[in-house]
PDB file of C-alpha atoms in Angstrom:
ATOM      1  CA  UNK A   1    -193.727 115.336 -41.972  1.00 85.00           C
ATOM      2  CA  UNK A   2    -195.164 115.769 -45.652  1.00 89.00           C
ATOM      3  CA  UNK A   3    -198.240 117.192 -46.858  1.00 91.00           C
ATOM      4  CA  UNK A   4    -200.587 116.511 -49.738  1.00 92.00           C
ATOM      5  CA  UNK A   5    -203.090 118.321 -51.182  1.00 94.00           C
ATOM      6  CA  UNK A   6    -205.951 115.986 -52.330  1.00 95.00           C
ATOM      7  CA  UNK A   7    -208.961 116.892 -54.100  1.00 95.00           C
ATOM      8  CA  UNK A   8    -211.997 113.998 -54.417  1.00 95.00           C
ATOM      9  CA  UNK A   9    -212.180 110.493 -53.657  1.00 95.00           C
ATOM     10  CA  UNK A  10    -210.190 109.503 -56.542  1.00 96.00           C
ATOM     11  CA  UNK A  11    -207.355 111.539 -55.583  1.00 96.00           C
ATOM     12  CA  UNK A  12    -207.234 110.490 -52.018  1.00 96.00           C
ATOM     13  CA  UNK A  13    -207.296 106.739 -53.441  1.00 95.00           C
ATOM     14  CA  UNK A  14    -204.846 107.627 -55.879  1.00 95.00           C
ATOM     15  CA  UNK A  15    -202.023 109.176 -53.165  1.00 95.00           C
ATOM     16  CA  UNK A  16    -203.184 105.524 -51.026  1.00 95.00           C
ATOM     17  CA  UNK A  17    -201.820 103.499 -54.076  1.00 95.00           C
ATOM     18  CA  UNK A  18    -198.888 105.618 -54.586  1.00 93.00           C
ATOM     19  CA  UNK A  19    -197.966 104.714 -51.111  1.00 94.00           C
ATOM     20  CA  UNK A  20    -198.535 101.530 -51.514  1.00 94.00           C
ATOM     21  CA  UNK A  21    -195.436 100.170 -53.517  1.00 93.00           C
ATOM     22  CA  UNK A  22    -193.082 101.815 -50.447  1.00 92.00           C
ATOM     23  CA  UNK A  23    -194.842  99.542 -47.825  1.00 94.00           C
ATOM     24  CA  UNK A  24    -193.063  96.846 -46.397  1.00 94.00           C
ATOM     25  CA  UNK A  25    -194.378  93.542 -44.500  1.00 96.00           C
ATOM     26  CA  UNK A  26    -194.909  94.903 -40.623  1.00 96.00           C
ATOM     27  CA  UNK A  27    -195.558  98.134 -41.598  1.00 96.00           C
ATOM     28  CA  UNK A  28    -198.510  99.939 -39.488  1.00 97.00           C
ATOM     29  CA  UNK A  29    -199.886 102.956 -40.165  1.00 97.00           C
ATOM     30  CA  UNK A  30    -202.517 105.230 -38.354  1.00 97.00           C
ATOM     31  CA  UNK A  31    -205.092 106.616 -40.321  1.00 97.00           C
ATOM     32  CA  UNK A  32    -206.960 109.991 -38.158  1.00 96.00           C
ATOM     33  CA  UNK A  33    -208.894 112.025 -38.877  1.00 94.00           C
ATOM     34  CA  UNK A  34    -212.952 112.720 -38.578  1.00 92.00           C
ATOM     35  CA  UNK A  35    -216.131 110.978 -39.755  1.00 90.00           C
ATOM     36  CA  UNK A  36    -215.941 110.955 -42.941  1.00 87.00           C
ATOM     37  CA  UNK A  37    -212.398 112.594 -43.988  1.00 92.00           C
ATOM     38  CA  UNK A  38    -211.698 109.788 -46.159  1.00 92.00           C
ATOM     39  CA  UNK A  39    -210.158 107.194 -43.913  1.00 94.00           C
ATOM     40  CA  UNK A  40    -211.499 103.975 -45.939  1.00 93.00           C
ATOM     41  CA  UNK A  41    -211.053 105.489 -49.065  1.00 95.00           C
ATOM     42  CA  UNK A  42    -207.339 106.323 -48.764  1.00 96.00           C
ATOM     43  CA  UNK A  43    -207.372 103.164 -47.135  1.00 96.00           C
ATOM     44  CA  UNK A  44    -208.887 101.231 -50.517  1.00 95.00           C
ATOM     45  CA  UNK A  45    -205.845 102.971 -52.265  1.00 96.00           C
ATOM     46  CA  UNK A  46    -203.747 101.603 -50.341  1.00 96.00           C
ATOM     47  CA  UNK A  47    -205.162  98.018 -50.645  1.00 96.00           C
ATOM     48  CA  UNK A  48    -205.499  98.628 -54.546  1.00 95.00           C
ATOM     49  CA  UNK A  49    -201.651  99.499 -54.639  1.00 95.00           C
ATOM     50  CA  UNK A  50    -200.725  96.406 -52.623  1.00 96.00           C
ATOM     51  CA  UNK A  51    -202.887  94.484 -55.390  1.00 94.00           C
ATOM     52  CA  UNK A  52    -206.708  94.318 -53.718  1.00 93.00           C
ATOM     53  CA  UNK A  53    -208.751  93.409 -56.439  1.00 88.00           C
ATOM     54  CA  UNK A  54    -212.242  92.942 -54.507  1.00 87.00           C
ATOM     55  CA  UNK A  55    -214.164  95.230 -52.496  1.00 89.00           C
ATOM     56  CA  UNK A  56    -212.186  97.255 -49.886  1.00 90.00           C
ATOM     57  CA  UNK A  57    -214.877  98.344 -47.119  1.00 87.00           C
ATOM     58  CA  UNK A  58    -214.565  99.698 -43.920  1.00 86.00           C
ATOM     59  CA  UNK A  59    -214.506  96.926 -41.454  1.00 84.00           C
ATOM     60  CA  UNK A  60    -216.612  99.471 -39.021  1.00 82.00           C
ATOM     61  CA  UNK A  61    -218.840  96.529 -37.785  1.00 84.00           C
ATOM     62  CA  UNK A  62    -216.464  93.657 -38.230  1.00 89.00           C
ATOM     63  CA  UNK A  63    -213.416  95.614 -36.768  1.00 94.00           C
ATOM     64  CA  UNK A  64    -211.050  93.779 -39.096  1.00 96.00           C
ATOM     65  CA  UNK A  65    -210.855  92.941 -42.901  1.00 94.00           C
ATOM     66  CA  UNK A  66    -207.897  90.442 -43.559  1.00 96.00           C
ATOM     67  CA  UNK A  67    -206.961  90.946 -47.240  1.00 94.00           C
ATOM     68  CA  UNK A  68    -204.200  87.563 -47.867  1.00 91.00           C
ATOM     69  CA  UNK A  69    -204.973  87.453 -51.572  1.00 86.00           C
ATOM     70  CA  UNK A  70    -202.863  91.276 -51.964  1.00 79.00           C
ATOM     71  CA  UNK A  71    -199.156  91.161 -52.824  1.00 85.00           C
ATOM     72  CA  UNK A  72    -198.486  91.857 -49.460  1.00 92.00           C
ATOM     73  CA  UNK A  73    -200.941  90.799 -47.229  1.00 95.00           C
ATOM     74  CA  UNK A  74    -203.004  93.757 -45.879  1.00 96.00           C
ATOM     75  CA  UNK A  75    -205.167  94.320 -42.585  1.00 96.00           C
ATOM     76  CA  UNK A  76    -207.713  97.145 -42.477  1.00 96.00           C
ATOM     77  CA  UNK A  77    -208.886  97.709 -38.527  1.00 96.00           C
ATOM     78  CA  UNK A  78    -211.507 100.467 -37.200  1.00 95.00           C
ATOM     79  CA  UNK A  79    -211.067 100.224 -33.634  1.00 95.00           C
ATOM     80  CA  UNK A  80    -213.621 103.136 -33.049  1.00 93.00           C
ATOM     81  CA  UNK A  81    -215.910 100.706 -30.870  1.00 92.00           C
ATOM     82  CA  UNK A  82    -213.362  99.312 -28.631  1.00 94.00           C
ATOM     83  CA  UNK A  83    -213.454 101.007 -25.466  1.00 93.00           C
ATOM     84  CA  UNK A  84    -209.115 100.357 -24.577  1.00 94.00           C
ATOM     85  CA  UNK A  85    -206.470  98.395 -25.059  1.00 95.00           C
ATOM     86  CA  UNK A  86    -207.806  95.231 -22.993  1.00 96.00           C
ATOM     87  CA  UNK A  87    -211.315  94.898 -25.921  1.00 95.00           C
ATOM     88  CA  UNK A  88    -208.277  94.623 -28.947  1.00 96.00           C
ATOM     89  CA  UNK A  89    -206.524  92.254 -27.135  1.00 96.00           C
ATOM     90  CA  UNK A  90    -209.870  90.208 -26.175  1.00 96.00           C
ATOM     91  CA  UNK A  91    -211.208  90.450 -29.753  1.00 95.00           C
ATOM     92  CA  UNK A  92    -207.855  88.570 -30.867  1.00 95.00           C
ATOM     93  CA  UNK A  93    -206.589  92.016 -32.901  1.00 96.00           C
ATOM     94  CA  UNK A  94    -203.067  92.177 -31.671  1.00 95.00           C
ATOM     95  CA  UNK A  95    -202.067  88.956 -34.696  1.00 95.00           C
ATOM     96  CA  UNK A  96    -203.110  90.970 -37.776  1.00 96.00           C
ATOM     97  CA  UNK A  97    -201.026  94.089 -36.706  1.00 96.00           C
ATOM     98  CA  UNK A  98    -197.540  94.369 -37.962  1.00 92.00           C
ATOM     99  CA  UNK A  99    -195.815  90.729 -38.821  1.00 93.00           C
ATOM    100  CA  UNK A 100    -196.509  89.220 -42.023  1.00 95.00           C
ATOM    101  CA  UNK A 101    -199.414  92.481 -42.606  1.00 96.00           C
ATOM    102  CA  UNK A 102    -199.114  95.795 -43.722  1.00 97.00           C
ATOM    103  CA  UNK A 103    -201.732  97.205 -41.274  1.00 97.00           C
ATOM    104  CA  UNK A 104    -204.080 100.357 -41.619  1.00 97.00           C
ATOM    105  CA  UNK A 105    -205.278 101.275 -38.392  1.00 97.00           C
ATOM    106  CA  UNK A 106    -208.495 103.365 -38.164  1.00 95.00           C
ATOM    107  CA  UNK A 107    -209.061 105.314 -34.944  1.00 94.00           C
ATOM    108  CA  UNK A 108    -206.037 103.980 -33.517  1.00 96.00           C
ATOM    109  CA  UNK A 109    -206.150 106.284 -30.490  1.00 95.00           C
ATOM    110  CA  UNK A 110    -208.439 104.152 -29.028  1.00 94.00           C
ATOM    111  CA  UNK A 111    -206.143 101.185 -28.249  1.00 94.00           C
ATOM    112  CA  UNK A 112    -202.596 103.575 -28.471  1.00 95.00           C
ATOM    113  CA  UNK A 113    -201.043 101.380 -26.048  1.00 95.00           C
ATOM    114  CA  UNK A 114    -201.672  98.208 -27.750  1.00 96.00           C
ATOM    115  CA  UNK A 115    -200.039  98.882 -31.150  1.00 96.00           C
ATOM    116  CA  UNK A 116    -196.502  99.287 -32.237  1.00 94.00           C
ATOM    117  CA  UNK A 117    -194.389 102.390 -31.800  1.00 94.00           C
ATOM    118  CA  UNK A 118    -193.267 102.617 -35.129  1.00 95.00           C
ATOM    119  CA  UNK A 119    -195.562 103.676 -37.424  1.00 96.00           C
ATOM    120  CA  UNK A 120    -196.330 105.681 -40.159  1.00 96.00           C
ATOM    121  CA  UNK A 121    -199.219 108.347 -39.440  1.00 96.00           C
ATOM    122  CA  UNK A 122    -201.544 109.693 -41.801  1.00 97.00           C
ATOM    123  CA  UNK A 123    -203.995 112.636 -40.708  1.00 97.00           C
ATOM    124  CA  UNK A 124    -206.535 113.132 -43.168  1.00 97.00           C
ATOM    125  CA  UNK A 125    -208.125 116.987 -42.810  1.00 96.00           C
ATOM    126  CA  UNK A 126    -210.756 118.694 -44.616  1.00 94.00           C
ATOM    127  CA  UNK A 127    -209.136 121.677 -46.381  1.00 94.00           C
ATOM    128  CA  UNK A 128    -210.365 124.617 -48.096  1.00 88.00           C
ATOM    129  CA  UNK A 129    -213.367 122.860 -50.146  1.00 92.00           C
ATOM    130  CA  UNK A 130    -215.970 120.326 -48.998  1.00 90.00           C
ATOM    131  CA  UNK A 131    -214.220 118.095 -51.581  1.00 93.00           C
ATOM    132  CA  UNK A 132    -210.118 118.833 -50.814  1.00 95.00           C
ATOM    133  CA  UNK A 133    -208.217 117.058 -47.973  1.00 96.00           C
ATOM    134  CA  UNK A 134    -204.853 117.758 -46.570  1.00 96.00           C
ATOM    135  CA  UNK A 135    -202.802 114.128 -46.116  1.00 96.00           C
ATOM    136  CA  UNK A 136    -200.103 114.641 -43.963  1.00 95.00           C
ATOM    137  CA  UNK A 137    -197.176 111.664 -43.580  1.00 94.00           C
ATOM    138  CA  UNK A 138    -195.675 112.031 -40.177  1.00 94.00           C
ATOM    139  CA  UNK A 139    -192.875 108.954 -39.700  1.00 94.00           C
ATOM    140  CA  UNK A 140    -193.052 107.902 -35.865  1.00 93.00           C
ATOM    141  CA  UNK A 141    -191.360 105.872 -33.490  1.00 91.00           C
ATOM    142  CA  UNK A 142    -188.549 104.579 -35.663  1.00 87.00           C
ATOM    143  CA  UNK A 143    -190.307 104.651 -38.832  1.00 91.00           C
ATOM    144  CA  UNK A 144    -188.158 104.978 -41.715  1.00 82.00           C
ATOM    145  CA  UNK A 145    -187.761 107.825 -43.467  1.00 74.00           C
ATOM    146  CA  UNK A 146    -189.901 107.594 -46.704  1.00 69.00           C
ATOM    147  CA  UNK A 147    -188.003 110.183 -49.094  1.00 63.00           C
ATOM    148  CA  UNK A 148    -190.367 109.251 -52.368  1.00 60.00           C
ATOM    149  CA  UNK A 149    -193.887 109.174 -50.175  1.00 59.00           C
ATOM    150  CA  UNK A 150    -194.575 112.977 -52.076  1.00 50.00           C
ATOM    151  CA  UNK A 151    -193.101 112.806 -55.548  1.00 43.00           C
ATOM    152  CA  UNK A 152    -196.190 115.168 -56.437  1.00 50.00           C
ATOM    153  CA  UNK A 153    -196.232 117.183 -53.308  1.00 44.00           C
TER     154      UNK A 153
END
């Protein structure tokens, strides 16, 4: 587990994209943390890293934003209104998890039991200031070890 001071939006998207070039193909990670902790904008950094270049919105109505066009293809999910595992699988979710994608999973407690094991978890916590965030990087079940994930730490 490794923790990050962040202050701003453009530090939290900054930490994403350094991330970013230590992601592998079938990586998932769970992003947690409350309304408004900076979920989709860690998320963007993420996607700008992995070579986004359009807009990188949270897919809270849509569920899922498929982003093919990054150097590694990237999948963005917000599964905060799906009620359990049985709604992802309905709504065809379980294909853009893992695989070919990098996946960032938003409110992934919702549908625990439907997504991998391994994963890479990222809790996003107002600290301190209205503005700072603490970004903690907690491998999971069989994740690797990411040694170089806090450089700046």
């Amino acid at each position: 587990m490794k923790t990050r001071f962040v202050v701003g939006e453009k530090e939290t998207e900054s930490f994403g994209m350094s991330l970013a070039p230590l992601l592998h193909a079938g990586d998932v990670l769970w992003l947690r943390g409350e309304l408004g902790a900076g979920k989709t904008v860690f998320a963007r950094g993420v996607a700008r890293g992995l070579g986004v270049r359009g807009p990188v919105a949270s897919p809270t109505f849509t569920l899922l934003h498929v982003y093919d066009q990054a150097d590694i293809p990237m999948t963005h999910l917000d599964l905060y209104r799906l009620e359990d595992a049985d709604a992802f699988y309905d709504a065809g979710l379980a294909e853009f998890v893992g695989g070919r994608y990098v996946s960032l999973v938003e409110w992934p407690d919702r549908c625990a039991e439907a997504l991998p094991e391994a994963r890479l978890e990222i809790a996003i916590e107002r600290a301190g200031t209205p503005e700072t965030r603490a970004i903690t990087l907690t491998p999971m079940g069989g994740f690797r070890e990411m040694e170089n994930i806090c450089i700046r730490c």
